[in-house]
Short mmCIF file of C-alpha atoms in Angstrom, two decimals:
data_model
loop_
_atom_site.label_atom_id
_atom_site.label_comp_id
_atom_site.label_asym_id
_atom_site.label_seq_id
_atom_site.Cartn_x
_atom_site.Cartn_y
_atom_site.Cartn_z
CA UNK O 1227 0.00 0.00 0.00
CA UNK O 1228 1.90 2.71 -1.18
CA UNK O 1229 0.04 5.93 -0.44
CA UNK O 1230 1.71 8.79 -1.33
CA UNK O 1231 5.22 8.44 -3.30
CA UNK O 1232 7.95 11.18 -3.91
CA UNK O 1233 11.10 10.78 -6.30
CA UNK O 1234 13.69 11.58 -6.13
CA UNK O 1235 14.32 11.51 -2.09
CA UNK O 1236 17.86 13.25 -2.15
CA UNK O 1237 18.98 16.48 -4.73
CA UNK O 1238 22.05 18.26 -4.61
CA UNK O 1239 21.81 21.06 -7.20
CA UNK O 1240 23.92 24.20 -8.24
CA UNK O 1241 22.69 27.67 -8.45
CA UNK O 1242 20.84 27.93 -11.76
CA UNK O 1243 19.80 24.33 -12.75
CA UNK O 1244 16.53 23.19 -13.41
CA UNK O 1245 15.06 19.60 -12.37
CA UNK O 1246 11.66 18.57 -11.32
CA UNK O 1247 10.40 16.64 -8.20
CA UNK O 1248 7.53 13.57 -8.94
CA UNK O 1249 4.83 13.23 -6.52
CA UNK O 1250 2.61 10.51 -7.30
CA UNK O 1251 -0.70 8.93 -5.12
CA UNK O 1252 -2.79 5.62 -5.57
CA UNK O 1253 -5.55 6.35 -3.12
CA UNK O 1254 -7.52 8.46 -6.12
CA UNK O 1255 -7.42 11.63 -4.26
CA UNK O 1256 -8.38 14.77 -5.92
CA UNK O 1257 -6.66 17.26 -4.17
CA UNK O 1258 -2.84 17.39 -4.13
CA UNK O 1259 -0.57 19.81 -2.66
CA UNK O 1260 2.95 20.58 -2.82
CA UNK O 1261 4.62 22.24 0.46
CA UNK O 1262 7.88 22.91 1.69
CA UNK O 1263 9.64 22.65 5.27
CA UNK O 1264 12.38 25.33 6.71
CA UNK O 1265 14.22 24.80 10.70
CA UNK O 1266 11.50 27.49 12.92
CA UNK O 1267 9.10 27.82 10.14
CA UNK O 1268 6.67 25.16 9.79
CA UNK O 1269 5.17 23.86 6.54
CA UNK O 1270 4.37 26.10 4.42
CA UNK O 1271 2.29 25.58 0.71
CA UNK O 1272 3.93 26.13 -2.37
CA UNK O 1273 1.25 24.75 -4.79
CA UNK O 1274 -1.63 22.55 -4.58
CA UNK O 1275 -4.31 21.20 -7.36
CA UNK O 1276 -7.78 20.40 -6.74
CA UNK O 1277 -8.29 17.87 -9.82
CA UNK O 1278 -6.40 16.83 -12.60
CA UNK O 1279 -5.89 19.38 -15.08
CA UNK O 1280 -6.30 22.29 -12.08
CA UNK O 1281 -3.23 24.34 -10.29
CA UNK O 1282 -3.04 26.90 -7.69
CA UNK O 1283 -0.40 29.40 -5.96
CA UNK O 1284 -0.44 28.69 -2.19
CA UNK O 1285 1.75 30.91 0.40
CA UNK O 1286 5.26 30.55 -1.40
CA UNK O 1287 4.47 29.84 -4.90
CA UNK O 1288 7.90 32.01 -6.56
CA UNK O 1289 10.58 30.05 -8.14
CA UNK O 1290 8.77 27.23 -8.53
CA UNK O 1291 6.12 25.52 -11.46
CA UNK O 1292 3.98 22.98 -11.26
CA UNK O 1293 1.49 20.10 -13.45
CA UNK O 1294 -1.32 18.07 -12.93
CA UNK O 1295 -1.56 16.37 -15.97
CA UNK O 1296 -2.84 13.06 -14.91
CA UNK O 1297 -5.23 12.82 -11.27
CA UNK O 1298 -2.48 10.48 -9.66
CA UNK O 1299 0.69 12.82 -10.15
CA UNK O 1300 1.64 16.26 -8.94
CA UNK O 1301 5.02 17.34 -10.18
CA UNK O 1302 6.29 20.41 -8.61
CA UNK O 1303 9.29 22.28 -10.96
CA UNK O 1304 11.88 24.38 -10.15
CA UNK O 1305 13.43 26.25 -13.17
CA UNK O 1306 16.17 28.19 -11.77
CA UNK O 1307 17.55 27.13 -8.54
CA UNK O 1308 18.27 28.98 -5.81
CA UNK O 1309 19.92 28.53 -2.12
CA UNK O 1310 17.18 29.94 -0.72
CA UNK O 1311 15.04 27.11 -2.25
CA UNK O 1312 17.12 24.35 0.12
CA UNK O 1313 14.32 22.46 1.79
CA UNK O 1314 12.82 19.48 2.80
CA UNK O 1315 9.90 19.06 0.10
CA UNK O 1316 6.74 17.26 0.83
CA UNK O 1317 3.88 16.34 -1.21
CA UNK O 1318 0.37 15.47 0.33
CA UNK O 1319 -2.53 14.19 -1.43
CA UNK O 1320 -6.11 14.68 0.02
CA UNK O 1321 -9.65 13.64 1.06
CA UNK O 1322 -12.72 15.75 -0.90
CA UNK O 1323 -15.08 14.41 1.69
CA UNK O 1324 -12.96 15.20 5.05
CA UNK O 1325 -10.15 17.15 4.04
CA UNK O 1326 -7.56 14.53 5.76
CA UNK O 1327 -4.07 14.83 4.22
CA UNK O 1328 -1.89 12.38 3.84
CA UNK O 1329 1.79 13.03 3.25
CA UNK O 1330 4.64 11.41 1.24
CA UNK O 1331 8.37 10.75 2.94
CA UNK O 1332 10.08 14.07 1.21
CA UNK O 1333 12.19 14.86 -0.94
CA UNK O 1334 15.53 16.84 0.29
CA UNK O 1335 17.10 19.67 -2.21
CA UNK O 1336 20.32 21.11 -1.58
CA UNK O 1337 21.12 24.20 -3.81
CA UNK O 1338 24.94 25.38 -4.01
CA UNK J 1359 -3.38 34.44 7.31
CA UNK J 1360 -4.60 31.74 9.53
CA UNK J 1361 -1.34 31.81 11.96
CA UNK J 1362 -0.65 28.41 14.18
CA UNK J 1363 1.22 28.43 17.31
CA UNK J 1364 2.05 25.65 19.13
CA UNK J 1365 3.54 25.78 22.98
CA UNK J 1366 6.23 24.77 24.30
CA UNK J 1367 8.39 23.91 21.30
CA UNK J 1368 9.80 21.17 23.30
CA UNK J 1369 8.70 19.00 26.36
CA UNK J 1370 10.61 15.59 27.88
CA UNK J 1371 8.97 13.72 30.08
CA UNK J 1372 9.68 10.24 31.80
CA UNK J 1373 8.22 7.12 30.82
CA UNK J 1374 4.45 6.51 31.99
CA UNK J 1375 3.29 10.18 32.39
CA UNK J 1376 0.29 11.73 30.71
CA UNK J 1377 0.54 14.26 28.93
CA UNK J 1378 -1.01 17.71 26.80
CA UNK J 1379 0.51 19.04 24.12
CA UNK J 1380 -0.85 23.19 23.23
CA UNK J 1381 -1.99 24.60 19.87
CA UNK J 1382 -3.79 27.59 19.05
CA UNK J 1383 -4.56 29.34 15.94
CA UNK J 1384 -5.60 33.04 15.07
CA UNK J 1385 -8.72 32.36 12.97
CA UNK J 1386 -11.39 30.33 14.57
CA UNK J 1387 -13.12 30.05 10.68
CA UNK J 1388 -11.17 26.49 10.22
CA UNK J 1389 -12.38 23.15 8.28
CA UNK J 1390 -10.89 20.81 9.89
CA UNK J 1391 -7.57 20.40 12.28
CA UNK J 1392 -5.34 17.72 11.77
CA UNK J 1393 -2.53 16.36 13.99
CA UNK J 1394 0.08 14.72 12.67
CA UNK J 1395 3.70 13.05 14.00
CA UNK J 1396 6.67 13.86 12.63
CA UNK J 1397 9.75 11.48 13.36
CA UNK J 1398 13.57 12.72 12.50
CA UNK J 1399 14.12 12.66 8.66
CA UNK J 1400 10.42 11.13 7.72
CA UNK J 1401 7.61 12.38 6.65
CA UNK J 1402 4.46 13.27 8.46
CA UNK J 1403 1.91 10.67 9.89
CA UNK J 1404 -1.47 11.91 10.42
CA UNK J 1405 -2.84 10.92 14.24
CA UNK J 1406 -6.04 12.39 14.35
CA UNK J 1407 -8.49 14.38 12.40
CA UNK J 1408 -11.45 16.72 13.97
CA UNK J 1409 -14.07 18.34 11.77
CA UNK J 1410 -15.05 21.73 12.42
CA UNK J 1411 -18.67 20.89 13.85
CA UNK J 1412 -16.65 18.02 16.30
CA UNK J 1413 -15.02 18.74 19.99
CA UNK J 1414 -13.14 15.56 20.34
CA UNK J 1415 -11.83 12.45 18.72
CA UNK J 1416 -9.60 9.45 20.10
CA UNK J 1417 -7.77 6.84 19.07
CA UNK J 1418 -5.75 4.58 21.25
CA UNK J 1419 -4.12 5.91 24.01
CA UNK J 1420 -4.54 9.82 21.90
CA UNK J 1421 -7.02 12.21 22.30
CA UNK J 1422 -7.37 15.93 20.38
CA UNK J 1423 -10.36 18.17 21.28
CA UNK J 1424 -11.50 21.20 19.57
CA UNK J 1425 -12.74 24.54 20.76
CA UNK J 1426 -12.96 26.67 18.03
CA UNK J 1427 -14.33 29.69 19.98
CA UNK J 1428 -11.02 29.62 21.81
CA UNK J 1429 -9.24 29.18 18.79
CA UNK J 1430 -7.28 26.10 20.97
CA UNK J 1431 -6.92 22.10 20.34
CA UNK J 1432 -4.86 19.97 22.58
CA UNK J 1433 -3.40 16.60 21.99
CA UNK J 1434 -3.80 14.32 25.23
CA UNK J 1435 -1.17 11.46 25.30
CA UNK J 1436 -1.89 9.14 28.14
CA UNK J 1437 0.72 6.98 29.77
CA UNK J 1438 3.32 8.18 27.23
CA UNK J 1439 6.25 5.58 26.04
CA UNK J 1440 9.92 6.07 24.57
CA UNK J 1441 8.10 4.91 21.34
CA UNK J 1442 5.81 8.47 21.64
CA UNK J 1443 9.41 10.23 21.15
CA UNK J 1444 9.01 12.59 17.92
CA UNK J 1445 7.65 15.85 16.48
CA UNK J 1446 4.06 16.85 17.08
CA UNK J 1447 2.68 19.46 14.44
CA UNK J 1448 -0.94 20.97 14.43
CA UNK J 1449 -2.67 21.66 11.35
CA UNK J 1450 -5.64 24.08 10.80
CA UNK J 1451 -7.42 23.45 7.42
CA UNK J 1452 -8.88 26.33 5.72
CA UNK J 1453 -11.71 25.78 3.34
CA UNK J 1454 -11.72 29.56 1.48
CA UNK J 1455 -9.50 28.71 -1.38
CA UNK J 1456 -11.93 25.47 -2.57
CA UNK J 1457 -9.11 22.82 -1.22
CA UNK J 1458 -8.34 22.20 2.76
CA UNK J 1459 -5.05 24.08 2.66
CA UNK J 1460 -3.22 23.35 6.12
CA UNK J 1461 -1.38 25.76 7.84
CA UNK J 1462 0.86 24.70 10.30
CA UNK J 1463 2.25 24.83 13.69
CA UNK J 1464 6.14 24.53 14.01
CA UNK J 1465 5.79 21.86 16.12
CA UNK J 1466 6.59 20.49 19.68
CA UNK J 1467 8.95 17.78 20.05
CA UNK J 1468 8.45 15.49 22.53
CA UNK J 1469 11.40 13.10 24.29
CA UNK J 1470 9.66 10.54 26.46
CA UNK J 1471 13.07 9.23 28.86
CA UNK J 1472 12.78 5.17 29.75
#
């Protein structure tokens, strides 16, 4: 039972390359939500999608894209990276019904 | 902004002792607020789940109430273990923006000594 699955788990990048993180969910969710974690901050939402096809900014939506292009993936897209985009990246896929989230392992990007 | 505090940021405790863990948040308008458990380099696990019109809801040895008038929820561990050991974050969903965004609590980690 797989829930909620994030690739890759581990990034080192330099300061100006591109690469994209995979979120993907079996448990048919519609929404989807991409949010990232800082030391003293809490989570806080980059993006999130309410059906396939369907993307929204959340709280910290600059620097970064994302797709919905099929209902059981959320990628999330970072163009041009930056050190202040060094994070812990989690995706979370969720309930229409209750609103319960449920959360993948994360995915941690180092920019240098 | 919904803004989520949660008090202390840290709390050990020895083996066997109940115990409450504080969150409050600034806009009493919520959907839903979620607990979840965080453990050192995972992801997070999601422990309980009340709805807006509930107070209360258990499960096992946990229980989270609700008072949204307060704008407070508190996570009741009884007879705590080593195993209880991790990161406790408080979510509160809000159900403007047609999806139940979370916003989050920084968390307060809990060491449970044997």
């Amino acid at each position: 039972n797989a829930g909620v699955t994030q690739t890759p788990k581990f990034r080192v990048l330099k300061t100006g390359q591109s690469m994209t993180l995979l979120c993907a969910q079996d448990m048919n969710h519609e929404y989807m939500y991409w949010y990232r974690q800082d030391p003293g901050m809490g989570l806080r939402l980059i993006h999130y999608s309410v059906g396939e096809g369907t993307t929204a900014k959340g709280e910290v939506p600059d620097g970064y894209n994302v797709s919905r292009l099929k209902k059981q993936n959320f990628l999330l897209g970072l163009e041009s990276a930056a050190p202040s985009q060094t994070s812990v990246y989690f995706c979370a896929s969720g309930q229409v019904n209750t609103g319960e989230l449920f959360f993948g392992e994360g995915s941690r990007l180092t920019v240098l | 902004k919904q803004e989520v505090t949660q008090i202390p940021a840290a709390l050990s405790v020895p083996e066997g002792e109940n115990l409450v863990l504080n969150c409050s948040f600034t806009d009493s308008a919520i959907y839903n607020l979620q607990w979840f458990r965080q453990d050192p380099g995972k992801g997070l696990t999601s422990l309980l789940l009340i709805q807006s019109s509930q107070r209360e809801q258990t499960s096992g040895r946990l229980n989270a109430s609700l008072d949204k008038s307060s704008g407070r929820s508190t996570l009741y561990i009884a007879a705590s273990q080593p195993g209880d050991s991790a990161t406790y974050l408080c979510a509160a969903g809000a159900p403007q923006t047609g999806a139940n965004n979370l916003f989050f609590g920084t968390g307060t980690r809990l060491t449970v000594i044997p």
